[in-house]
Short mmCIF file of C-alpha atoms in Angstrom, two decimals:
data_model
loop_
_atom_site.label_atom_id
_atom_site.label_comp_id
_atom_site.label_asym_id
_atom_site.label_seq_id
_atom_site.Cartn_x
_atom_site.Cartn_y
_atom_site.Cartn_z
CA UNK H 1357 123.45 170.68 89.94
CA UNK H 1358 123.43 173.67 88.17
CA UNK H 1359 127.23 174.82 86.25
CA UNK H 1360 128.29 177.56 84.35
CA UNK H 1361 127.07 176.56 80.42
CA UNK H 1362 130.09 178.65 78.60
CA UNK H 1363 133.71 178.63 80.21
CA UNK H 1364 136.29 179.98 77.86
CA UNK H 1365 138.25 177.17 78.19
CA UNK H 1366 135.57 174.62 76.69
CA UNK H 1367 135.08 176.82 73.68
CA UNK H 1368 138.23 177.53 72.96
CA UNK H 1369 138.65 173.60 72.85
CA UNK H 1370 135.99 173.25 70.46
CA UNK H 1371 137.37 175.64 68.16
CA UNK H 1372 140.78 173.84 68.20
CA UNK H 1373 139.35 170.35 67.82
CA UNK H 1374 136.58 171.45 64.68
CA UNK H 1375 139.81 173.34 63.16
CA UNK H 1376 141.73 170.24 63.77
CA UNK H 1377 139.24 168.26 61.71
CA UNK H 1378 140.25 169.90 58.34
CA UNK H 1379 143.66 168.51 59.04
CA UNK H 1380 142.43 164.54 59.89
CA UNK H 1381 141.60 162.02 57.26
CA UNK H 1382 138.56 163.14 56.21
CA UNK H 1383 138.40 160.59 53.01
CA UNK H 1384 137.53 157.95 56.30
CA UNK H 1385 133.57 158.30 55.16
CA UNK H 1386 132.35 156.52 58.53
CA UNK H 1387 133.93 159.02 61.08
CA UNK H 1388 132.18 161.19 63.30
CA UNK H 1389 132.99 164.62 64.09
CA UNK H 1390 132.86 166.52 67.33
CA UNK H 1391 129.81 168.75 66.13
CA UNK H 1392 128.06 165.35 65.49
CA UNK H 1393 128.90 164.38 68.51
CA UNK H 1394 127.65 167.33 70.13
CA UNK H 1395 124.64 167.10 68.26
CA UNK H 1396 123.58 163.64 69.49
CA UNK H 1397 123.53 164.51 73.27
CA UNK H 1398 120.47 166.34 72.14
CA UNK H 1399 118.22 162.95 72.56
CA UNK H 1400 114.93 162.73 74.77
CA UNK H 1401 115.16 159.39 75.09
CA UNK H 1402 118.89 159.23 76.10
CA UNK H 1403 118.04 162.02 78.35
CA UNK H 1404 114.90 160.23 80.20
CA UNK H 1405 114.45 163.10 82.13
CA UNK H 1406 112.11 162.08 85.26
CA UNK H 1407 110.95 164.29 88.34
CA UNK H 1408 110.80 160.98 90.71
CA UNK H 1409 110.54 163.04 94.63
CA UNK H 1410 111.35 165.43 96.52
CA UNK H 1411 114.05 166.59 98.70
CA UNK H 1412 113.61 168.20 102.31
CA UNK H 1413 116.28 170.51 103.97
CA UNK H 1414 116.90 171.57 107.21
CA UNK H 1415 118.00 175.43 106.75
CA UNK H 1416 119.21 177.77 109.92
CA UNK H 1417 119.80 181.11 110.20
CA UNK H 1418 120.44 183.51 112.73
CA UNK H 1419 116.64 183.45 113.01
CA UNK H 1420 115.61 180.31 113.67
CA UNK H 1421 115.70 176.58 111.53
CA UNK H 1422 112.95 176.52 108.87
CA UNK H 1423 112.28 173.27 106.20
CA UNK H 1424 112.86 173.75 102.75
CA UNK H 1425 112.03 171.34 99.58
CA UNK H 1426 113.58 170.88 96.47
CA UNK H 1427 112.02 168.30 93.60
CA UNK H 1428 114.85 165.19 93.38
CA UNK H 1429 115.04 164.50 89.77
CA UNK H 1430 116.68 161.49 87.66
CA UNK H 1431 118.13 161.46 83.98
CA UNK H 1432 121.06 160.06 82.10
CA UNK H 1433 124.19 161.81 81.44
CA UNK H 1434 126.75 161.27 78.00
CA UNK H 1435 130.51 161.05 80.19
CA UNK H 1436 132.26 159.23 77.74
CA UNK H 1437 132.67 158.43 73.98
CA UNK H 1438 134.47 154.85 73.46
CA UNK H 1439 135.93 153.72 69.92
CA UNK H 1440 136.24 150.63 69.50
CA UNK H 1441 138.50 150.50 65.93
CA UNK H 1442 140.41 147.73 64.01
CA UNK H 1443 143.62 149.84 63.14
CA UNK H 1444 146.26 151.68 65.83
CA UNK H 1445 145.21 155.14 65.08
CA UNK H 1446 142.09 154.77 63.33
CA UNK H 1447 139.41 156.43 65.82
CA UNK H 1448 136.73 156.67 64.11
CA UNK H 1449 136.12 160.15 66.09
CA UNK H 1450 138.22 162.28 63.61
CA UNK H 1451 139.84 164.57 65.89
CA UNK H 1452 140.99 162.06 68.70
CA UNK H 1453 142.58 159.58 66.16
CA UNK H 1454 145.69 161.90 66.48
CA UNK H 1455 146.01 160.90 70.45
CA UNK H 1456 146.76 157.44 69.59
CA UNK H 1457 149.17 156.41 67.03
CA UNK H 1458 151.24 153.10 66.81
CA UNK H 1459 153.83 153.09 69.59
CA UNK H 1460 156.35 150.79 71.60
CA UNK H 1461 154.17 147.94 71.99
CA UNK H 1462 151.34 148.83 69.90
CA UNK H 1463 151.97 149.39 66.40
CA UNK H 1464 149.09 147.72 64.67
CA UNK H 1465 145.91 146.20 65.29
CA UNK H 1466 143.49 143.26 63.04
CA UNK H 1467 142.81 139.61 63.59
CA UNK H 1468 143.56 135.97 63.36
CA UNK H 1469 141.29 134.74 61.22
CA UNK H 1470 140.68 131.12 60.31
CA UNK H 1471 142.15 129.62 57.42
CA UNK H 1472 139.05 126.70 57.20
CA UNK H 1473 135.51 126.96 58.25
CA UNK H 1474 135.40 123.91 60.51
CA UNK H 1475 138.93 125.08 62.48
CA UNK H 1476 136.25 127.78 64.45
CA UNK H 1477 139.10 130.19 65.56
CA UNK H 1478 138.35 133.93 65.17
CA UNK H 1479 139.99 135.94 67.38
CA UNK H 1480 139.67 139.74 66.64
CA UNK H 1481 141.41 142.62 67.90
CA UNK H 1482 139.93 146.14 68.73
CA UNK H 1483 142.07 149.13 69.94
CA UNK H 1484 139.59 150.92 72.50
CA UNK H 1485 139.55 154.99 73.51
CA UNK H 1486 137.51 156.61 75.94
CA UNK H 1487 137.32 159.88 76.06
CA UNK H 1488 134.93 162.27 77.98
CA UNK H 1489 132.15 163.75 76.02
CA UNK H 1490 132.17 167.24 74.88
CA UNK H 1491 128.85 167.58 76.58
CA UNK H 1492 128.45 171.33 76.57
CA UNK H 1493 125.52 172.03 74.35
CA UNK H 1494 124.26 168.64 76.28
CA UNK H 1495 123.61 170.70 79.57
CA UNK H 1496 122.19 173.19 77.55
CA UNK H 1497 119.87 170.62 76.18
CA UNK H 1498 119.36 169.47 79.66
CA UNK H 1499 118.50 172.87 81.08
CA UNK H 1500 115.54 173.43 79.21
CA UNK H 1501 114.00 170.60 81.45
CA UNK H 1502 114.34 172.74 84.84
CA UNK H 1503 117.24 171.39 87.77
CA UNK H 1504 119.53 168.89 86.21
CA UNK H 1505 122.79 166.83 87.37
CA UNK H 1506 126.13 167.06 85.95
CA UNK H 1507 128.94 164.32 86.41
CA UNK H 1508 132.60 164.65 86.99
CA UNK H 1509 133.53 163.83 83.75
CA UNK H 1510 135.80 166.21 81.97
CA UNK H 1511 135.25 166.76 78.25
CA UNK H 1512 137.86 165.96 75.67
CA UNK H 1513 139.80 163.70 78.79
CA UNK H 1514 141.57 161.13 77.87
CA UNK H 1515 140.27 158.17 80.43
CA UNK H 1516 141.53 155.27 78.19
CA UNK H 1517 143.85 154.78 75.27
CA UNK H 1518 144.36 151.37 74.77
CA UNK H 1519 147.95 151.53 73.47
CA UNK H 1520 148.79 153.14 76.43
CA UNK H 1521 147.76 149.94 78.07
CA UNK H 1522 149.33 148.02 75.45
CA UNK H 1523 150.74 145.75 78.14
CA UNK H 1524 147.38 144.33 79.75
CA UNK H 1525 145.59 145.01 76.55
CA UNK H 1526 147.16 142.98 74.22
CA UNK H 1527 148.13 140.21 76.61
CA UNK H 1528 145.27 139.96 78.96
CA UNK H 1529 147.59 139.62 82.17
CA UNK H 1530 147.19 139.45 84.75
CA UNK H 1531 143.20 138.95 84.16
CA UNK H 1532 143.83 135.66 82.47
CA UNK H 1533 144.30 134.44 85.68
CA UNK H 1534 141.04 135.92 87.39
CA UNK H 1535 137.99 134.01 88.30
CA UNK H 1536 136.17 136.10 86.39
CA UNK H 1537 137.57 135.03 83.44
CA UNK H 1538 137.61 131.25 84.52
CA UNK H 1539 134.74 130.48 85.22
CA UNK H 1540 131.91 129.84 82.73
CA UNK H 1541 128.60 132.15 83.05
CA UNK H 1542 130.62 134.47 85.23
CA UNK H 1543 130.68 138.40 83.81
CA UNK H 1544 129.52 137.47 79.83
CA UNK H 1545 127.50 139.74 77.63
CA UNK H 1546 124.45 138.20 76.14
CA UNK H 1547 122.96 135.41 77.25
CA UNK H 1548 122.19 131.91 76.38
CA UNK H 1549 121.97 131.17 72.82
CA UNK H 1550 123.37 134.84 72.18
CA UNK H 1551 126.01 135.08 73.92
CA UNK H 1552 128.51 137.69 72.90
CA UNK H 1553 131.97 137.41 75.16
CA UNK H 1554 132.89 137.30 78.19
CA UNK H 1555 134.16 140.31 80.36
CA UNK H 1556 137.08 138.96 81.57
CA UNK H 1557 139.86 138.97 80.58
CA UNK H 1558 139.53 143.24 79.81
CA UNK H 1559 142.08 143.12 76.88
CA UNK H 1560 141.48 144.26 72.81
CA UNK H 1561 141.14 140.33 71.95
CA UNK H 1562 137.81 138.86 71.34
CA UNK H 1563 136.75 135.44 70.13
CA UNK H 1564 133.94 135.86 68.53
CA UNK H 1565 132.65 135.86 64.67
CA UNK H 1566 130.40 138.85 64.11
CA UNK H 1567 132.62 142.42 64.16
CA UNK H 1568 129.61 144.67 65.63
CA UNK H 1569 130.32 142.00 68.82
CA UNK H 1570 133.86 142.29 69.07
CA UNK H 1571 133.34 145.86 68.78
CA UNK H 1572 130.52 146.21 71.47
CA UNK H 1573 132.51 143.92 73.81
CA UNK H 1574 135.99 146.28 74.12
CA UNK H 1575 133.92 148.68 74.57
CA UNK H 1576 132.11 147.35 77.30
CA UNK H 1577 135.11 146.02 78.69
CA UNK H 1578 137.22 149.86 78.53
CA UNK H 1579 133.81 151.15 80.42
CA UNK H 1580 133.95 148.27 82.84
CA UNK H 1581 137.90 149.68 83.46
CA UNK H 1582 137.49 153.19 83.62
CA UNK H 1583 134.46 153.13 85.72
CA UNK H 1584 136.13 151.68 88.74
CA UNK H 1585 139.83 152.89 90.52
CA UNK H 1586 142.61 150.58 91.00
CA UNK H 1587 142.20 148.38 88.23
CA UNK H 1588 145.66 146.35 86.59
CA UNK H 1589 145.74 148.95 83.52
CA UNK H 1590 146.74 152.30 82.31
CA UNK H 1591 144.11 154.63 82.58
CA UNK H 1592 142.09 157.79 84.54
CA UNK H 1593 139.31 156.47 86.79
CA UNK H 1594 135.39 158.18 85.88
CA UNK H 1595 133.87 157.65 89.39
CA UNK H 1596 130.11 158.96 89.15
CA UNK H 1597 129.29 162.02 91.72
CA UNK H 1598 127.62 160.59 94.91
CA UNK H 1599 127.48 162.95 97.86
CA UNK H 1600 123.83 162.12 99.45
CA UNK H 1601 124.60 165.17 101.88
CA UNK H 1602 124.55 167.61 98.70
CA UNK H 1603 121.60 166.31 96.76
CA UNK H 1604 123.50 163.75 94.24
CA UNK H 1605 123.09 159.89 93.83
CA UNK H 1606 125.43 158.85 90.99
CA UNK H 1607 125.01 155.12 89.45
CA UNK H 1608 127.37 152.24 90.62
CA UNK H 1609 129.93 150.93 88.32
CA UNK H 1610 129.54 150.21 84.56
CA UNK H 1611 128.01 146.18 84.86
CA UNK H 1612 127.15 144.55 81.38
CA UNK H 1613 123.13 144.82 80.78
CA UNK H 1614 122.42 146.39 83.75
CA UNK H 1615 120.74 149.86 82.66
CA UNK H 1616 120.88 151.58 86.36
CA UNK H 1617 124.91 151.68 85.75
CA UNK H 1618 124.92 152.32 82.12
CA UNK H 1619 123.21 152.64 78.34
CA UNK H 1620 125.05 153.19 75.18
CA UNK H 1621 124.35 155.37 72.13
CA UNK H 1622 125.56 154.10 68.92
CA UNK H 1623 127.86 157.12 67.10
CA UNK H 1624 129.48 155.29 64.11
CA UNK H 1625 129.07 153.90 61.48
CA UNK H 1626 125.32 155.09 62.12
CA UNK H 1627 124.23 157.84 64.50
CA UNK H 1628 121.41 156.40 66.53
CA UNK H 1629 119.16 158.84 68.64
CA UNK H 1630 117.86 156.52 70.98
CA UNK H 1631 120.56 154.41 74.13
CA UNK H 1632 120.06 150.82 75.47
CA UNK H 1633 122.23 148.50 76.42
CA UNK H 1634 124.22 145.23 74.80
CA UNK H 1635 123.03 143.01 73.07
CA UNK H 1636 120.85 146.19 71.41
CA UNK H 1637 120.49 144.19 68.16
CA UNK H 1638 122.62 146.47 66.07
CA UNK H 1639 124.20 143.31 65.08
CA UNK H 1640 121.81 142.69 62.48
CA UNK H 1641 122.34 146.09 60.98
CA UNK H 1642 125.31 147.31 61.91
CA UNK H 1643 127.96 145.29 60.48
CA UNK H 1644 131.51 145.89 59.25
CA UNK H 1645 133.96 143.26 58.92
CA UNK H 1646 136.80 144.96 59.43
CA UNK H 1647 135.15 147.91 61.34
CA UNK H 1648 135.42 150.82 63.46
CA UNK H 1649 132.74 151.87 65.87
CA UNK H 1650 131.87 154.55 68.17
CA UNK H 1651 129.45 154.98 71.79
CA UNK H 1652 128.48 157.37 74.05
CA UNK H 1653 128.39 156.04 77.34
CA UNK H 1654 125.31 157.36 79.36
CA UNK H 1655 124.40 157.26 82.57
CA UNK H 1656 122.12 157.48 85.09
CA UNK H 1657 121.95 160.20 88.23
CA UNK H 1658 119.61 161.24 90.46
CA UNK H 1659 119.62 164.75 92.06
CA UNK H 1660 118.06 167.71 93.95
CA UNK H 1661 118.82 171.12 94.82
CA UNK H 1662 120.40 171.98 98.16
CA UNK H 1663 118.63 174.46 99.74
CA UNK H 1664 119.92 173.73 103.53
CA UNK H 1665 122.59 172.68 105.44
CA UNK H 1666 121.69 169.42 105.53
CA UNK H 1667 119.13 166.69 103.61
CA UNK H 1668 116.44 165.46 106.19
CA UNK H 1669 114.74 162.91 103.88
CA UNK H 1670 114.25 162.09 100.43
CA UNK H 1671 111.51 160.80 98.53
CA UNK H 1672 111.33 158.49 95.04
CA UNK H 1673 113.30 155.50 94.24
#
């Protein structure tokens, strides 16, 4: 759907946030900016802009019903940026680490880590954010292709702070007690000889060795939140745009490895230009120990142009 591509709102955020940035901690050499940000919406293969059908409308007038078409289109779309960050009030994005600072429950963040080898118990902590992507010069970007779709995902929104949700967070309650999180195989990232975490229980404590994991997996787990309503936590809801009777499809909930819900672009410490989804073997390069990381979450919609009062038939997958 087409939207306005300046509101004086958005820019007049921008200009606060970028002038914020001078007053952040910019010794923090792996942080990302919000102009960086911006910057790495502009990726092709992110975008994977594909014209997969067609649309046709039934239109009437005072003159009579006529059929219309309009080319259905599908690409991916940057809603959210989750940080996934060792310290309370370390986000790696410079000008959001102000949003969450140590308080009431959650004044800290780190890990237990073992005192011997053989004892094999590394738990690690991550304090997650996700905000919504300042995705402006994205639809720009995304314009140049010919009809795009837009999401309802407000930039600069706070969907998640994690020491908001210090409670379920840092305790895992009452997911603890879910099968999900009882029952081995069920909801876990990797897969059989690499097998990252499980989903459940959703909270900032991983047990796992390798940081880039621990990292990947609160992330995965804040998406997993934030993408579906009524969920035992503190946060806004992100549910995709789907309204088949004005020309959108918007993807399911975020599921681990499943790309038609979800692919992730890696922001910090290294800006990557192309999305996939975990395990995306930035393990092997990508390590911090501690470490703070950023995302963009991407995802996938399909869309056409309404040009009636209402869709007939569609055509692609």
């Amino acid at each position: 759907m087409k939207r306005p591509l300046t509101t004086l709102p958005v820019a007049v955020a921008f200009a606060l946030i970028v002038g914020l940035a001078c007053m952040t901690s910019a010794h923090r050499a792996q942080a990302i900016t919000t102009p960086e940000i911006l910057q790495s919406s502009m990726s092709t293969q992110c975008l994977d802009y594909q014209v997969i059908g067609i649309c046709a409308w039934l239109y009437c007038s005072a003159w009579g019903c006529t059929v219309r078409t309009s080319i259905r289109v599908k690409h991916y779309i940057p809603e959210l940026v989750v940080s996934a960050y060792e310290n309370t009030g370390d986000n790696p994005w410079t000008e959001i680490a102000m949003l969450s600072p140590p308080t009431g429950d959650a004044l800290g963040g780190g890990s237990a880590r073992e005192s011997l080898a053989q004892q094999h118990s590394n738990t690690h902590f991550k304090n997650v954010d996700a905000i919504g992507h300042p995705s402006e010069l994205f639809y720009r970007f995304a314009s140049g292709f010919g009809w795009f779709c837009e999401s309802n995902s407000q930039p600069l929104m706070p969907y998640f702070i994690s020491t908001l949700d210090a409670l379920a967070w840092r305790s895992g309650v009452p997911e603890m007690a879910y099968p999900e999180a009882l029952t081995p195989g069920m909801r876990e990232m990797g897969s059989v000889g690499d097998l990252w975490s499980p989903i459940y229980p959703r909270s900032g404590f991983v047990s796992q060795t390798h940081d880039y994991k621990v990292a990947a997996t609160a992330a995965q787990r804040a998406a997993d939140v934030v993408t579906r309503s009524g969920q035992p936590h503190v946060y806004q809801p992100l549910i995709a745009r789907d309204s088949e009777s004005n020309g959108i499809w918007g993807p399911d909930p975020v599921k681990e490895g499943d790309a038609e819900t979800h692919e992730w672009q890696e922001l910090a410490p290294n800006m990557r230009m192309s999305c996939s989804t975990f395990p995306d073997g930035g393990e092997n390069d990508q390590l911090q120990d501690p470490g703070d990381y950023a995302w963009a979450l991407w995802r996938p919609y399909r869309c056409c142009k309404k040009r009636g009062q209402e869709l007939l038939y569609f055509t692609g997958e």
